[in-house]
CSV table of C-alpha atoms and ligand atoms in Angstrom, one decimal:
chain,number,residue,atom,x,y,z
V,1,MET,CA,22.3,-6.5,-13.9
V,2,LYS,CA,22.1,-2.6,-13.7
V,3,ILE,CA,19.5,-1.3,-11.3
V,4,HIS,CA,18.3,2.3,-11.2
V,5,TRP,CA,16.2,4.3,-8.8
V,6,ARG,CA,14.0,7.0,-10.4
V,7,GLU,CA,14.7,10.3,-8.5
V,8,ILE,CA,11.4,11.6,-7.1
V,9,SER,CA,11.7,14.2,-4.4
V,10,SER,CA,8.9,12.9,-2.2
V,11,ALA,CA,10.6,9.5,-2.1
V,12,SER,CA,14.1,10.6,-1.2
V,13,ASN,CA,14.0,8.9,2.2
V,14,SER,CA,12.8,5.7,0.6
V,15,PHE,CA,15.7,5.9,-1.8
V,16,ALA,CA,18.1,6.2,1.2
V,17,ALA,CA,16.5,3.2,3.1
V,18,LEU,CA,16.1,0.9,0.1
V,19,SER,CA,19.5,1.5,-1.5
V,20,ALA,CA,21.0,0.7,1.9
V,21,ALA,CA,18.9,-2.5,2.1
V,22,CYS,CA,19.8,-3.5,-1.5
V,23,GLU,CA,23.5,-2.9,-0.7
V,24,VAL,CA,23.2,-5.5,2.2
V,25,HIS,CA,22.2,-8.0,-0.5
V,26,GLY,CA,24.9,-7.0,-3.0
V,27,TYR,CA,22.8,-4.7,-5.3
V,28,HIS,CA,23.7,-1.1,-6.1
V,29,LEU,CA,20.9,1.4,-6.9
V,30,GLU,CA,22.0,4.2,-9.2
V,31,ALA,CA,19.9,7.4,-9.3
V,32,THR,CA,18.4,8.3,-12.6
V,33,LYS,CA,16.1,11.0,-14.0
V,34,GLU,CA,14.6,8.6,-16.6
V,35,PRO,CA,13.9,4.9,-16.9
V,36,ARG,CA,17.0,3.0,-17.9
V,37,PRO,CA,17.8,-0.7,-18.5
V,38,ASP,CA,18.0,-3.2,-17.0
V,39,VAL,CA,15.7,-2.3,-14.1
V,40,THR,CA,14.3,1.1,-12.9
V,41,CYS,CA,12.6,1.3,-9.5
V,42,TYR,CA,10.0,3.9,-8.5
V,43,SER,CA,8.3,4.8,-5.2
V,44,LEU,CA,5.0,6.5,-5.7
V,45,ASN,CA,2.4,8.3,-3.6
V,46,SER,CA,-1.0,9.2,-5.0
V,47,ILE,CA,0.2,12.5,-6.5
V,48,SER,CA,3.4,11.2,-8.0
V,49,GLU,CA,1.6,8.2,-9.4
V,50,ARG,CA,-0.3,10.5,-11.9
V,51,ILE,CA,2.9,12.1,-13.0
V,52,TYR,CA,5.0,8.9,-13.6
V,53,ARG,CA,2.3,6.5,-14.7
V,54,ASP,CA,2.8,7.1,-18.5
V,55,GLU,CA,6.6,7.1,-18.1
V,56,ILE,CA,6.4,3.7,-16.4
V,57,ALA,CA,4.0,2.3,-19.0
V,58,GLY,CA,6.2,3.4,-21.9
V,59,ALA,CA,9.6,2.5,-20.2
V,60,ASP,CA,12.0,0.4,-22.3
V,61,CYS,CA,13.2,-1.5,-19.3
V,62,ILE,CA,12.0,-3.7,-16.4
V,63,THR,CA,10.0,-1.5,-14.0
V,64,VAL,CA,9.5,-2.1,-10.3
V,65,VAL,CA,7.1,0.2,-8.4
V,66,GLY,CA,6.5,0.4,-4.7
V,67,GLY,CA,5.4,3.1,-2.1
V,68,PRO,CA,2.0,3.9,-0.5
V,69,HIS,CA,0.0,4.3,-3.7
V,70,ALA,CA,1.4,1.2,-5.4
V,71,SER,CA,0.8,-0.8,-2.2
V,72,ALA,CA,-2.8,0.3,-1.8
V,73,CYS,CA,-3.6,0.0,-5.5
V,74,TYR,CA,-1.3,-2.9,-6.6
V,75,ARG,CA,-3.8,-4.4,-9.1
V,76,GLU,CA,-4.1,-1.1,-10.9
V,77,VAL,CA,-0.3,-0.4,-10.9
V,78,ALA,CA,0.5,-3.9,-12.0
V,79,GLY,CA,-1.5,-3.0,-15.2
V,80,TYR,CA,1.3,-0.8,-16.4
V,81,ALA,CA,4.4,-1.8,-14.3
V,82,ASP,CA,6.2,-5.1,-14.5
V,83,TYR,CA,6.4,-5.7,-10.7
V,84,VAL,CA,4.7,-4.0,-7.8
V,85,VAL,CA,6.3,-4.2,-4.3
V,86,VAL,CA,3.4,-4.2,-1.9
V,87,GLY,CA,4.2,-2.9,1.6
V,88,GLU,CA,7.7,-2.5,3.1
V,89,GLY,CA,10.5,-3.1,0.6
V,90,GLU,CA,13.7,-3.8,2.6
V,91,TYR,CA,13.4,-7.5,2.2
V,92,THR,CA,11.1,-7.8,-0.8
V,93,LEU,CA,13.0,-5.5,-3.2
V,94,PRO,CA,16.4,-7.3,-3.1
V,95,ALA,CA,14.6,-10.7,-3.2
V,96,LEU,CA,12.7,-9.5,-6.3
V,97,LEU,CA,15.9,-8.3,-7.9
V,98,SER,CA,17.5,-11.7,-7.3
V,99,ALA,CA,14.5,-13.4,-8.8
V,100,ILE,CA,14.6,-11.2,-11.9
V,101,GLU,CA,18.3,-11.8,-12.3
V,102,GLU,CA,17.9,-15.6,-12.0
V,103,GLY,CA,14.7,-15.8,-14.0
V,104,ARG,CA,12.6,-17.1,-11.1
V,105,ALA,CA,9.1,-16.2,-10.2
V,106,PRO,CA,8.7,-13.1,-8.0
V,107,PRO,CA,8.8,-13.6,-4.2
V,108,PRO,CA,5.8,-13.1,-1.9
V,109,GLY,CA,5.0,-9.4,-1.5
V,110,VAL,CA,5.2,-8.7,-5.2
V,111,ALA,CA,2.2,-8.2,-7.5
V,112,THR,CA,2.3,-8.6,-11.3
V,113,ALA,CA,-0.4,-8.6,-13.9
V,114,SER,CA,-0.8,-12.3,-13.4
V,115,GLY,CA,-1.3,-12.4,-9.6
V,116,TYR,CA,-0.2,-11.6,-6.1
V,117,THR,CA,1.0,-13.5,-3.0
V,118,PRO,CA,1.1,-11.5,0.2
V,119,ALA,CA,4.4,-11.2,2.0
V,120,HIS,CA,4.8,-13.4,5.1
V,121,HIS,CA,7.5,-11.4,6.8
V,122,THR,CA,7.8,-8.2,8.8
V,123,VAL,CA,10.9,-6.1,8.6
V,124,LEU,CA,12.9,-5.6,11.9
V,125,LEU,CA,14.4,-2.2,11.7
V,126,ASP,CA,17.7,-3.3,13.2
V,127,GLY,CA,18.0,-5.8,10.3
V,128,TYR,CA,18.7,-3.0,7.8
V,129,PRO,CA,20.7,0.2,8.0
V,130,PRO,CA,18.6,3.4,7.8
V,131,PHE,CA,20.8,4.7,5.1
V,132,SER,CA,24.2,4.1,3.4
V,133,ASP,CA,26.0,6.3,0.8
V,134,VAL,CA,22.7,8.0,0.1
V,135,LYS,CA,22.0,9.8,3.4
V,136,GLY,CA,18.5,10.0,4.9
V,137,PHE,CA,16.8,10.7,8.1
V,138,ILE,CA,17.0,7.9,10.6
V,139,GLU,CA,13.8,5.9,10.9
V,140,ILE,CA,13.5,5.0,14.6
V,141,SER,CA,10.0,3.5,14.7
V,142,ARG,CA,7.6,2.0,12.2
V,143,GLY,CA,3.9,1.0,12.4
V,144,CYS,CA,1.2,2.8,14.4
V,145,PRO,CA,-1.5,1.3,16.7
V,146,PHE,CA,-3.9,4.2,15.9
V,147,GLY,CA,-6.2,4.0,12.9
V,148,CYS,CA,-6.9,7.5,11.8
V,149,GLY,CA,-9.4,7.3,9.0
V,150,TYR,CA,-7.4,9.4,6.5
V,151,CYS,CA,-3.9,7.8,7.1
V,152,GLN,CA,-2.0,5.2,5.1
V,153,THR,CA,0.7,4.5,7.7
V,154,PRO,CA,-1.0,1.7,9.7
V,155,ARG,CA,-2.3,0.1,6.5
V,156,LEU,CA,1.2,0.1,5.0
V,157,PHE,CA,3.3,-0.8,8.1
V,158,GLY,CA,0.8,-2.5,10.4
V,159,ARG,CA,-0.5,-1.5,13.8
V,160,CYS,CA,2.3,-3.0,15.9
V,161,MET,CA,5.1,-0.5,16.5
V,162,ARG,CA,8.6,-1.7,15.9
V,163,HIS,CA,11.7,0.3,17.0
V,164,ARG,CA,15.3,0.5,16.0
V,165,SER,CA,17.6,-0.1,19.0
V,166,VAL,CA,19.3,2.7,20.8
V,167,ASP,CA,22.7,1.4,19.8
V,168,GLU,CA,21.9,1.3,16.1
V,169,ILE,CA,20.3,4.8,16.2
V,170,SER,CA,23.3,6.3,18.0
V,171,ARG,CA,25.7,4.6,15.6
V,172,TYR,CA,24.0,6.2,12.6
V,173,ALA,CA,23.2,9.5,14.3
V,174,ALA,CA,27.0,10.0,14.9
V,175,ARG,CA,27.2,10.8,11.1
V,176,PHE,CA,25.1,13.9,11.5
V,177,ARG,CA,25.6,17.2,13.4
V,178,ASP,CA,21.8,17.9,13.2
V,179,ILE,CA,20.0,14.7,14.1
V,180,ARG,CA,16.4,14.3,12.9
V,181,PHE,CA,14.2,11.2,13.0
V,182,VAL,CA,11.5,9.6,10.9
V,183,THR,CA,8.7,8.1,13.1
V,184,PRO,CA,4.9,8.3,13.3
V,185,ASN,CA,5.2,9.6,16.8
V,186,ALA,CA,8.6,10.4,18.3
V,187,LEU,CA,7.3,10.3,21.9
V,188,ALA,CA,6.2,6.7,21.3
V,189,TYR,CA,9.8,5.5,20.9
V,190,GLY,CA,10.4,2.2,22.7
V,191,SER,CA,6.7,1.8,23.6
V,192,ASP,CA,3.6,-0.1,22.3
V,193,GLY,CA,2.6,3.3,20.7
V,194,VAL,CA,-0.1,4.0,23.3
V,195,HIS,CA,1.7,3.9,26.7
V,196,ILE,CA,4.6,6.4,26.7
V,197,ARG,CA,8.0,5.0,27.9
V,198,LEU,CA,9.9,8.0,29.1
V,199,ASP,CA,12.7,5.8,30.4
V,200,ARG,CA,13.4,4.5,26.9
V,201,ILE,CA,13.1,7.9,25.3
V,202,GLU,CA,15.6,9.2,27.9
V,203,ARG,CA,18.0,6.4,27.2
V,204,LEU,CA,17.9,7.2,23.5
V,205,LEU,CA,18.4,10.9,23.9
V,206,GLN,CA,21.2,10.4,26.4
V,207,SER,CA,23.0,8.2,23.8
V,208,LEU,CA,23.1,11.0,21.2
V,209,ASN,CA,25.8,13.6,20.5
V,210,GLY,CA,24.9,16.5,18.3
V,211,ARG,CA,22.0,18.8,17.9
V,212,VAL,CA,19.0,16.6,18.3
V,213,TYR,CA,15.5,17.6,17.0
V,214,PHE,CA,12.9,15.4,18.6
V,215,GLY,CA,9.2,15.8,18.0
V,216,THR,CA,9.6,18.1,15.1
V,217,PHE,CA,10.0,17.6,11.3
V,218,PRO,CA,10.1,14.9,10.0
V,219,GLY,CA,9.0,12.9,13.1
V,220,GLU,CA,6.2,14.6,15.0
V,221,VAL,CA,4.3,13.6,18.1
V,222,ARG,CA,0.7,13.0,19.2
V,223,PRO,CA,-0.9,15.7,21.5
V,224,GLU,CA,-1.7,13.4,24.4
V,225,PHE,CA,1.9,12.3,24.6
V,226,ILE,CA,2.9,15.9,25.5
V,227,SER,CA,3.3,16.3,29.2
V,228,GLN,CA,5.5,18.3,31.6
V,229,GLN,CA,7.8,15.2,31.9
V,230,SER,CA,8.1,14.6,28.1
V,231,ILE,CA,8.8,18.3,27.5
V,232,ASP,CA,11.4,18.3,30.3
V,233,LEU,CA,13.2,15.4,28.5
V,234,ILE,CA,13.2,17.3,25.2
V,235,LEU,CA,14.4,20.6,26.9
V,236,ASP,CA,17.2,18.7,28.7
V,237,HIS,CA,18.5,16.8,25.7
V,238,CYS,CA,17.4,18.5,22.5
V,239,ALA,CA,17.9,21.6,20.4
V,240,ASN,CA,14.1,22.0,19.7
V,241,THR,CA,12.5,25.4,19.8
V,242,ARG,CA,9.3,23.9,18.4
V,243,LEU,CA,7.1,20.9,19.0
V,244,HIS,CA,5.0,19.6,16.1
V,245,PHE,CA,1.8,17.6,16.6
V,246,GLY,CA,-1.5,16.9,14.9
V,247,ALA,CA,-4.8,18.3,16.2
V,248,GLN,CA,-6.7,17.7,12.9
V,249,SER,CA,-10.0,19.1,14.1
V,250,GLY,CA,-11.4,21.4,16.8
V,251,SER,CA,-14.5,19.2,17.1
V,252,ASP,CA,-14.6,16.1,19.3
V,253,GLN,CA,-17.3,14.6,17.2
V,254,VAL,CA,-15.0,14.8,14.1
V,255,LEU,CA,-12.1,13.4,16.1
V,256,ARG,CA,-14.3,10.4,17.2
V,257,HIS,CA,-15.3,9.8,13.5
V,258,LEU,CA,-11.6,10.0,12.5
V,259,ARG,CA,-10.7,7.5,15.3
V,260,ARG,CA,-7.9,9.9,16.3
V,261,GLY,CA,-7.8,8.6,19.8
V,262,HIS,CA,-7.5,12.0,21.5
V,263,THR,CA,-9.7,14.9,22.3
V,264,VAL,CA,-9.7,18.7,21.6
V,265,GLU,CA,-8.9,19.1,25.3
V,266,ASP,CA,-5.6,17.1,24.8
V,267,VAL,CA,-4.7,19.5,22.0
V,268,VAL,CA,-5.4,22.6,24.2
V,269,ARG,CA,-3.4,21.2,27.0
V,270,ALA,CA,-0.5,20.4,24.7
V,271,VAL,CA,-0.5,23.9,23.3
V,272,ASP,CA,-0.5,25.4,26.8
V,273,LEU,CA,2.3,23.2,27.9
V,274,CYS,CA,4.4,24.2,24.9
V,275,ARG,CA,3.7,27.9,25.7
V,276,GLU,CA,4.5,27.6,29.4
V,277,ASN,CA,7.8,25.9,28.5
V,278,GLY,CA,9.0,28.3,25.8
V,279,LEU,CA,8.4,25.9,22.9
V,280,THR,CA,6.5,27.0,19.8
V,281,PRO,CA,3.6,24.6,19.1
V,282,VAL,CA,3.3,23.7,15.4
V,283,VAL,CA,-0.1,22.1,14.9
V,284,ASP,CA,-1.6,20.2,11.9
V,285,PHE,CA,-5.2,20.6,11.0
V,286,ILE,CA,-7.3,19.0,8.2
V,287,LEU,CA,-10.3,20.9,6.9
V,288,GLY,CA,-13.0,19.6,4.5
V,289,LEU,CA,-13.4,16.3,6.2
V,290,PRO,CA,-16.5,14.5,4.8
V,291,PHE,CA,-18.5,14.4,8.1
V,292,GLU,CA,-17.6,17.9,9.2
V,293,THR,CA,-20.7,20.1,9.8
V,294,ASP,CA,-20.5,23.9,9.5
V,295,ASP,CA,-20.3,24.1,13.3
V,296,ASP,CA,-17.5,21.5,13.3
V,297,GLN,CA,-15.6,23.6,10.8
V,298,ARG,CA,-16.1,26.7,12.8
V,299,ALA,CA,-14.8,24.9,15.9
V,300,THR,CA,-11.7,24.0,14.0
V,301,LEU,CA,-11.3,27.6,12.9
V,302,ASP,CA,-11.6,28.7,16.5
V,303,LEU,CA,-8.9,26.2,17.5
V,304,VAL,CA,-6.7,27.4,14.6
V,305,ARG,CA,-7.1,31.0,15.8
V,306,SER,CA,-6.2,30.1,19.4
V,307,VAL,CA,-3.1,28.0,18.3
V,308,THR,CA,-1.8,30.9,16.2
V,309,ARG,CA,-1.9,33.3,19.2
V,310,VAL,CA,1.1,31.3,20.5
V,311,GLY,CA,2.4,29.1,17.6
V,312,LYS,CA,1.8,28.1,14.1
V,313,ALA,CA,-0.8,26.0,12.3
V,314,HIS,CA,-0.3,23.8,9.2
V,315,ILE,CA,-3.6,23.6,7.3
V,316,HIS,CA,-4.3,20.7,5.0
V,317,TYR,CA,-7.4,20.1,2.9
V,318,PHE,CA,-8.8,16.6,3.2
V,319,MET,CA,-7.8,14.3,0.4
V,320,PRO,CA,-9.1,10.7,0.3
V,321,LEU,CA,-6.2,8.3,0.0
V,322,PRO,CA,-6.4,4.8,-1.4
V,323,GLY,CA,-6.2,2.0,1.2
V,324,THR,CA,-7.7,4.1,4.0
V,325,PRO,CA,-11.2,3.9,5.5
V,326,LEU,CA,-12.0,7.3,4.0
V,327,GLN,CA,-10.8,6.4,0.5
V,328,ASN,CA,-14.3,6.7,-1.0
V,329,SER,CA,-15.3,9.9,0.8
V,330,ARG,CA,-15.7,13.2,-0.8
V,331,PRO,CA,-14.1,16.3,0.8
V,332,ARG,CA,-16.7,18.9,1.8
V,333,GLY,CA,-16.3,22.6,0.9
V,334,LEU,CA,-14.9,25.4,2.9
V,335,LEU,CA,-17.2,28.0,4.4
V,336,PRO,CA,-16.6,31.6,3.0
V,337,GLU,CA,-15.7,32.7,6.5
V,338,THR,CA,-13.1,29.9,6.7
V,339,GLU,CA,-11.4,31.0,3.5
V,340,LYS,CA,-11.4,34.6,4.7
V,341,VAL,CA,-9.9,33.8,8.2
V,342,LEU,CA,-7.3,31.4,6.7
V,343,GLY,CA,-6.3,34.0,4.1
V,344,ARG,CA,-5.8,36.6,6.8
V,345,LEU,CA,-3.8,34.3,9.0
V,346,ALA,CA,-1.6,33.2,6.1
V,347,LEU,CA,-0.8,36.8,5.2
V,348,ASN,CA,0.7,37.5,8.7
V,349,GLY,CA,2.6,34.2,8.5
V,350,SER,CA,0.7,32.4,11.3
V,351,ILE,CA,-0.4,29.5,9.1
V,352,THR,CA,1.2,27.5,6.3
V,353,GLY,CA,-0.2,24.9,4.1
V,354,SER,CA,-2.2,24.8,0.9
V,355,TRP,CA,-5.8,24.4,1.6
V,356,MET,CA,-6.6,25.6,-1.9
V,357,GLU,CA,-4.2,23.3,-3.7
V,358,HIS,CA,-4.8,20.6,-1.1
V,359,GLU,CA,-2.9,17.7,-2.7
V,360,ILE,CA,0.4,19.5,-2.2
V,361,ARG,CA,0.1,19.9,1.5
V,362,PHE,CA,-1.7,16.7,2.3
V,363,PHE,CA,1.5,14.9,1.5
V,364,ARG,CA,3.6,16.7,4.1
V,365,HIS,CA,3.4,13.5,6.1
V,366,SER,CA,5.9,10.8,6.3
V,367,PRO,CA,9.2,10.6,4.6
V,368,HIS,CA,8.7,6.9,5.6
V,369,LEU,CA,5.9,6.6,3.0
Q,1,LIG,S1,-2.1,9.9,11.6
Q,1,LIG,FE1,-0.4,9.4,12.9
Q,1,LIG,S2,-1.4,8.5,14.7
Q,1,LIG,FE2,-3.0,8.5,13.1
Q,1,LIG,S3,-2.8,6.5,12.2
Q,1,LIG,FE3,-1.4,7.9,11.0
Q,1,LIG,S4,0.6,7.7,11.9
Q,1,LIG,FE4,-0.9,6.8,13.4
């Protein structure tokens, strides 16, 4: 049976991880720019879904679709794809391929037009290589105990953090000169996701040879995990000149609504610590959140201005994502003064992002999605 992977740039890390997982079970995924028999697999987010929906519906082969959008909207996607892999695919995708090959019913974790049985397994990261011939970033942790209202990560991977072992990470990191990681929060490595374990981060960093980038693209950190001790570890072992974290709002009221689990004060302290230690803070913000008042938006704008005095801000415009608590919320508009200030800051290079074409930037997150 020939199995293909539809090349989609936003899903390149999923290709690396899933082709490695399929290889473990004896299946080779060949990259393709069009659907091809016998089977073509897709990984879709809520933007790419609109682009590939018709192609999948008209494909002259068996189609298998996974990814964050397919997982959140599996009934809808099963209306035009043959099989939908719901949630993580390392175990489910090879099991499905084997069922297709042998003419059996799909395994749990797969939806079709005729029904869905949820998966009853969780993937242990050490059970699968992070990549094989198709190289990708090394996913060191999966799952997130926080429940930010706009984010698909805990809904897709659960709220219990799982980690790849130090030995496995250093084995795969040895294949890179520049070492970068996929994780919802690099400084949560080895922990329950809430209580930092500096000893485990140190053991990981000590095991690596090469230029290590930790807490920057594509695996960022949360602001309250930034302390003098965590920065010291990064400065001692890594090549970072930046530290990337999410503030999302300059209003504590909005942060509470979002269930972010940190305060504006945490963000200000993290920015100061970066500055004092010679790291450039790169800070994410979301504007247009549904419960943001004019004053909340002004407070965010003030925080953006203060961040850009010493670092960079990435601005996203809120986009409701399926499967999240805010999926049915409508974005609110930007104040004229917000557009003016952002335009000015963008011109001098202090901010990036696309708050006008919001869908493009909102998907900066998570090569693991
Ligand atoms: S935004 Fe980050 S911290 Fe919040 S739920 Fe998503 S992954 Fe977790």
